[in-house]
Structure formats: C-alpha cells, structure tokens
XYZ file of C-alpha atoms in Angstrom:
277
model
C -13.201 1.845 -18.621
C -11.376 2.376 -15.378
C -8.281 0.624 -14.024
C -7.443 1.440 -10.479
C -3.861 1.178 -9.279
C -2.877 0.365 -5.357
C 0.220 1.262 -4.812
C 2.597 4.003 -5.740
C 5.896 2.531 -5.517
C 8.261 1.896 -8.146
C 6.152 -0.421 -9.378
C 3.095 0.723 -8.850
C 4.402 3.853 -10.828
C 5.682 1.734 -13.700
C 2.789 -0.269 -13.924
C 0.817 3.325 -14.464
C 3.053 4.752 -17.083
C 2.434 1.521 -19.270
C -1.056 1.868 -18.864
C -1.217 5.587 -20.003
C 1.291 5.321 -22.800
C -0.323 1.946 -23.981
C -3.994 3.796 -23.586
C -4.784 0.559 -21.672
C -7.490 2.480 -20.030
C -9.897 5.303 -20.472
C -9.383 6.327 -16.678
C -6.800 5.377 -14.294
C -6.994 6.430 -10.314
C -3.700 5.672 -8.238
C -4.061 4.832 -4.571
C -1.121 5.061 -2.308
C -1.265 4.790 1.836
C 0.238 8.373 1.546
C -1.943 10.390 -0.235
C 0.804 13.172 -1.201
C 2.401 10.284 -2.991
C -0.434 9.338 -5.153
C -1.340 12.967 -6.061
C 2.481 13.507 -7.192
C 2.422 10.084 -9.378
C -1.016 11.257 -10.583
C -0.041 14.635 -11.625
C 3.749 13.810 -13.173
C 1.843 11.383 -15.911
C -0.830 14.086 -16.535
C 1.560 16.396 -17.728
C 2.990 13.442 -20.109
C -0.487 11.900 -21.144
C -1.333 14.631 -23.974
C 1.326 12.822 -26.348
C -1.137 9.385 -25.186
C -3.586 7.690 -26.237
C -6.496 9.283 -23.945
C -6.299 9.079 -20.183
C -7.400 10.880 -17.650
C -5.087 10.050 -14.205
C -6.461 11.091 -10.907
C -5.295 10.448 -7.494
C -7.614 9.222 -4.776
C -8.580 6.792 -1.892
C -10.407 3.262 -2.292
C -14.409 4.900 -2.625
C -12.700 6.380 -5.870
C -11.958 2.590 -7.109
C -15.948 3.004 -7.661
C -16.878 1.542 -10.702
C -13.231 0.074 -11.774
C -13.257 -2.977 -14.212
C -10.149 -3.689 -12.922
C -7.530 -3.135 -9.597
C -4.097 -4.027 -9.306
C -1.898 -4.316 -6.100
C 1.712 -3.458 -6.225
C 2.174 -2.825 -2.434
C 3.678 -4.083 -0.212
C 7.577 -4.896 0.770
C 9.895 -5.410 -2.042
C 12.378 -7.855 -2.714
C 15.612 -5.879 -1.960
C 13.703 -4.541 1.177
C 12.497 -8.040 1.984
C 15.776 -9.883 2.221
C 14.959 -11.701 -0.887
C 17.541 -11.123 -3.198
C 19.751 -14.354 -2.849
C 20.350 -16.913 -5.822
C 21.005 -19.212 -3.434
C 18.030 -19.025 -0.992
C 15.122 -22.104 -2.298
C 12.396 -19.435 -0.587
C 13.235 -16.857 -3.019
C 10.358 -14.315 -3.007
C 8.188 -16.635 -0.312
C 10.133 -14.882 1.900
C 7.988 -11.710 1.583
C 4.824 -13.655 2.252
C 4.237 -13.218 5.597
C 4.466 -9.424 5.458
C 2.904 -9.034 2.288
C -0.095 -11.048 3.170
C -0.946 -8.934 6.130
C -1.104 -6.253 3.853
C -3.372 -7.397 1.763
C -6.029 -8.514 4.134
C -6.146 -5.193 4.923
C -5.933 -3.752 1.223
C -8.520 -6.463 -0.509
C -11.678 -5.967 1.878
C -11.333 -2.130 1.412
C -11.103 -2.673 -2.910
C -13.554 -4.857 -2.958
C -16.155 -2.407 -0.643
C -15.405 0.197 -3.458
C -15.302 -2.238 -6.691
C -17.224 -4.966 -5.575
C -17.440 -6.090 -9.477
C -13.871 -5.230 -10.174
C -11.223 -8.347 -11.261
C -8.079 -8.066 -8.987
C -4.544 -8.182 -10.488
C -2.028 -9.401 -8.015
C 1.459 -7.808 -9.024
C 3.277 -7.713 -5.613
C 5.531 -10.703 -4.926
C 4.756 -13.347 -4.328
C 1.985 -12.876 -6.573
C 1.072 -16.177 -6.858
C -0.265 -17.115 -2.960
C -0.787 -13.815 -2.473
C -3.401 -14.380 -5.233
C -4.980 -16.892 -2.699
C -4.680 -14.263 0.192
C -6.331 -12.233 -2.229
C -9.505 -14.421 -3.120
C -9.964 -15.662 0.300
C -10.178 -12.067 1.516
C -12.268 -11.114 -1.677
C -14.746 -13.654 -1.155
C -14.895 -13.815 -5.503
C -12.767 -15.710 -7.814
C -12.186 -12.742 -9.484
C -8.648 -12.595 -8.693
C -5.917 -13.090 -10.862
C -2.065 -12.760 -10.314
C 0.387 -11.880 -12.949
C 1.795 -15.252 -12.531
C 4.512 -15.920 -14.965
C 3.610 -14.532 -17.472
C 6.924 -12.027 -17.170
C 9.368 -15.204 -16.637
C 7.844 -16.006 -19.974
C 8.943 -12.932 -21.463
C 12.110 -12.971 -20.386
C 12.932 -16.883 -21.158
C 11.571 -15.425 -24.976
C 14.340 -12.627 -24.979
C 17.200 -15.006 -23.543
C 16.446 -17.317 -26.391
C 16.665 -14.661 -28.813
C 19.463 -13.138 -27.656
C 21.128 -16.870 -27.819
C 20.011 -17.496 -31.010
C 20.097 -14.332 -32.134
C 17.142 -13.299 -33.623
C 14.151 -11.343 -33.025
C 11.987 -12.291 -29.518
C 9.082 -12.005 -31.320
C 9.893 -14.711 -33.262
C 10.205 -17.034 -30.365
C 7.179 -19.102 -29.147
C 8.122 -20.306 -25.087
C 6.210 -20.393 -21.994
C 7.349 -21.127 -18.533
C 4.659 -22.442 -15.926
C 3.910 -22.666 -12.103
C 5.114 -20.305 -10.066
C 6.337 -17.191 -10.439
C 9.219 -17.982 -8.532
C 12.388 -20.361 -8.306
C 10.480 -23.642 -9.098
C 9.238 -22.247 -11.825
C 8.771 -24.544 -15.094
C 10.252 -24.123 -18.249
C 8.395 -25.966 -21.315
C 11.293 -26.517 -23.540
C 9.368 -29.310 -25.646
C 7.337 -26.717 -26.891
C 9.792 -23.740 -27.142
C 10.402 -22.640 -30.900
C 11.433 -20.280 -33.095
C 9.511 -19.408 -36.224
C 7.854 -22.618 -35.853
C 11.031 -24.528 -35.306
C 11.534 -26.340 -32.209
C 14.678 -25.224 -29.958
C 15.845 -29.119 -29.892
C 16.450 -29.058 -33.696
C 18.234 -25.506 -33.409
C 20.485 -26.617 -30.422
C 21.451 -29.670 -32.641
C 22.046 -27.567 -35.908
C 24.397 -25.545 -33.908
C 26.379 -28.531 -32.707
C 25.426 -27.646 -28.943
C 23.911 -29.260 -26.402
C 20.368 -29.083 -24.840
C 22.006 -29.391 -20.993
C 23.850 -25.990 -21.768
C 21.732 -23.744 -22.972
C 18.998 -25.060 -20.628
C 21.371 -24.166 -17.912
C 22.583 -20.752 -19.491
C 19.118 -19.864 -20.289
C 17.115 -21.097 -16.901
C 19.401 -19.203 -14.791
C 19.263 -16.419 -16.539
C 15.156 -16.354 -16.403
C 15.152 -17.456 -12.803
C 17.321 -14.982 -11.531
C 16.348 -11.995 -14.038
C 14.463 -10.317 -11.071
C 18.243 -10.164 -8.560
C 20.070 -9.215 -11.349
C 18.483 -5.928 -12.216
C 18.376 -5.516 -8.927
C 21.566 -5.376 -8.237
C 22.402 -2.590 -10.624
C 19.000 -1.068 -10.435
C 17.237 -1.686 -6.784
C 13.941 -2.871 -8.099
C 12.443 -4.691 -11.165
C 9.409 -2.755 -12.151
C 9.932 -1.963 -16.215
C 8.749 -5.127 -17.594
C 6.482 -6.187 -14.808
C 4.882 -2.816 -15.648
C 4.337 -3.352 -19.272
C 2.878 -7.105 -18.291
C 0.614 -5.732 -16.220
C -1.035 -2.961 -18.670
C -1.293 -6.078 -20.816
C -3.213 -7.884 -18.728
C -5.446 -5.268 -17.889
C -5.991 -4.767 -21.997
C -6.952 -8.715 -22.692
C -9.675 -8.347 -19.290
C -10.983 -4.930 -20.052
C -11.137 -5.581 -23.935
C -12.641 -9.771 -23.296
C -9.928 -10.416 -25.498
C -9.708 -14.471 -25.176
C -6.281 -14.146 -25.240
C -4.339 -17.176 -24.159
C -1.791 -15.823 -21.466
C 0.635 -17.883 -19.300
C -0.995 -15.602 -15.847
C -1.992 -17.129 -12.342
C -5.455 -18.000 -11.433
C -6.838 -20.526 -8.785
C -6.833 -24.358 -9.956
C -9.485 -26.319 -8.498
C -7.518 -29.456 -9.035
C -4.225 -28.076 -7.261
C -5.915 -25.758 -4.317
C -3.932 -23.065 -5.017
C -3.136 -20.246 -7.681
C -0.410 -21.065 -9.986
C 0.253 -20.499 -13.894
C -0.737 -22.302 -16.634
C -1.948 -21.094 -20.561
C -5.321 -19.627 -19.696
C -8.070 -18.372 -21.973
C -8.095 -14.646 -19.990
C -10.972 -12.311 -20.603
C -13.854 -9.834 -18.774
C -15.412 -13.035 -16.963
C-alpha cells in the first residue's frame, strides 16, 4: 500500500526514514513545496532502502498521492521557528496555529483532490486543531492527528528511567492535547502490572514528587531537545510510521492518537480502537 508524505523537513524526513526502515509501507512518495527537496529526500533513502524491508521511495507532486491509503502532513512552521519554545508560555505550540492553519487549507483540498479515499495524519504542531483545520477542509472524518500518543511514550521512558527498568515494561497513557494541558493518567500508570502508587510508596517517596519530576519532564520533552538539537523529529517520526502500520494493516490497535469527539467539538486524545475505517 502507499503512504504519501507532505513535507520534507526535518520531520517530514524522519517520519520517512521510519517508514522505510520499519517497511511500514510498500510505496512511499514525498511531497515538498520545493520539488528539488523532495527528489533529494527521495533519492538519499533509496540508496539506504536495499538493507529494508521493501520500499520503493519516489518524489512527486499531490496527483502522485493517487491511490495513497494514507497522507501525513509535517509542514508547516516549526516550533523553534515559531517562537514556541518557552516553558513558561500557557500557549505553548498554539502559538503556531495561525500560520500553520493557513497552510493547511491550502495543503488538505489539494491531498484530498489526489487521495480522495486516503486517511490524513496530522503531524505538524499543533496537531491536534490543526486536525480540525484538517477535516473541515477535507470535508471527511478521515482525519486523524498524532495526538499524544508521543507524550505517552515519553511519560513511559521517564518512568523507566525513574524506576529503572525497562519502558516496555511500563503501562501509562497521557490524554488531551498534545500540548501543555495535557493529561497524565497516573491511576492507571503501572509497571509489570503494578500500579506506580504502590511503587512510589515501596520506595519511601512521594506521589507529589515524582509527578512533578516526571510531568515536567514529558511536558517539556519537545524544548528540551530543542535546545541542544533545533527540532524534535526522531520519535515523532517513529510514532508516525506506527500509526500508519495499525491504519494500513486494520490493526484494532488501541492507541492514545487524536481524532474528532462528537461530544467535545473538537479533536483531542483519548484510547481509540485505530484501524483502515
């Protein structure tokens, strides 16, 4: 099946080297508003996607999103670019919004003339109302955003690394947005089956203190590798080839990713049964 890629940035490049390695996809096409860009992206992986499961990577423009199960959208401005890289700002990535929005009611109505059938990943921040930008211009409900299912991720590997053990072995979600009020669901945060509570205790610590340690860490994951780094792409990139598995595959996974919520108006994370449909 086909994945189709808008964007070429950094993250629009890491979110094609997970697919490729991962063999997320039988075909991937990368679209970039500079079409020298795309081609170079296109051809670097080709010369790595031998040692892969198979892929074929082409460059192109939106008629070659023709036939794509799925699209995702990493342009637009980034956070360092966008001003929106202070802990102490309550906007956080809404900031971007504005810009990014325009952006994509020019980007979605093209995507969907090409892929008319095609589910759209939102990646670029804010993902979350950009996911509404997204279905509005869409017309579908096809439209999904990667939501937070990365803050999850990362509040996993922060408990680990506290409790030192494997990440795997840690069962935690955080809900909402993908953003600074995100939610953390500590009551039913565990490791190896054990709940967090009972582990905090054991350790004679308190509950306050590592939710502190830990939320801040996860909140503020995204200006922290920033700062040494310039962008966050690695892990949003492996998310997103994820995501594009459990749709293409109808897996019936149950991810923590955005979608629209009839009973809130809006797109926002919560555990979802994601597959094709």
């Amino acid at each position: 099946m086909k994945i189709g890629i808008v964007g070429a940035g950094r993250v629009g490049c890491a979110c094609a080297l997970a697919v490729v390695v991962r063999g997320s996809a039988r075909n991937v096409v990368i679209v970039d508003r500079t079409r020298k860009r795309a081609k170079a992206v296109a051809t670097d992986l080709r010369y790595g996607a031998p040692l892969c499961p198979k892929t074929t990577v082409i460059d192109g423009d939106y008629d070659d999103l023709a036939n794509a199960a799925l699209v995702m959208i990493t342009a637009g401005i980034n956070e360092k670019a966008g001003g929106a890289t202070d802990r102490n700002d309550p906007q956080g990535r809404l900031r971007l919004l504005d810009t990014n929005a325009e952006i994509y009611r020019d980007i979605v109505p093209r995507i969907v003339r090409a892929a008319p059938r095609a589910v759209i990943l939102v990646v670029t921040d804010p993902p979350d109302p950009l996911a509404d930008v997204a279905r509005i211009s869409a017309g579908h409900d096809r439209v999904l955003s990667t939501g937070t299912f990365l803050d999850s991720l990362r509040f996993r590997v922060h408990l680990a690394e506290h409790f030192e053990v494997d990440a795997n072995q840690v069962e935690a979600q955080v809900v909402g947005e993908h953003g600074v009020s995100q939610v953390f669901l500590w009551s039913s945060a565990r490791i190896a089956g054990v709940p967090i509570s009972s582990l905090v205790r054991e350790r004679g610590e308190t509950l306050d203190n590592v939710r502190e340690q830990v939320e801040n860490s996860v909140r503020y994951a995204n200006i922290t590798i920033i700062e040494g780094n310039d962008a966050s792409q690695f892990g949003i990139g492996i998310v997103t080839a994820r995501i594009a598995e459990v749709v293409l595959r109808d897996e019936r996974a149950v991810l923590p990713i955005g979608s629209y919520n009839d009973n809130f108006g809006v797109t926002l994370s919560l555990p979802s049964v994601v597959g094709r449909n």
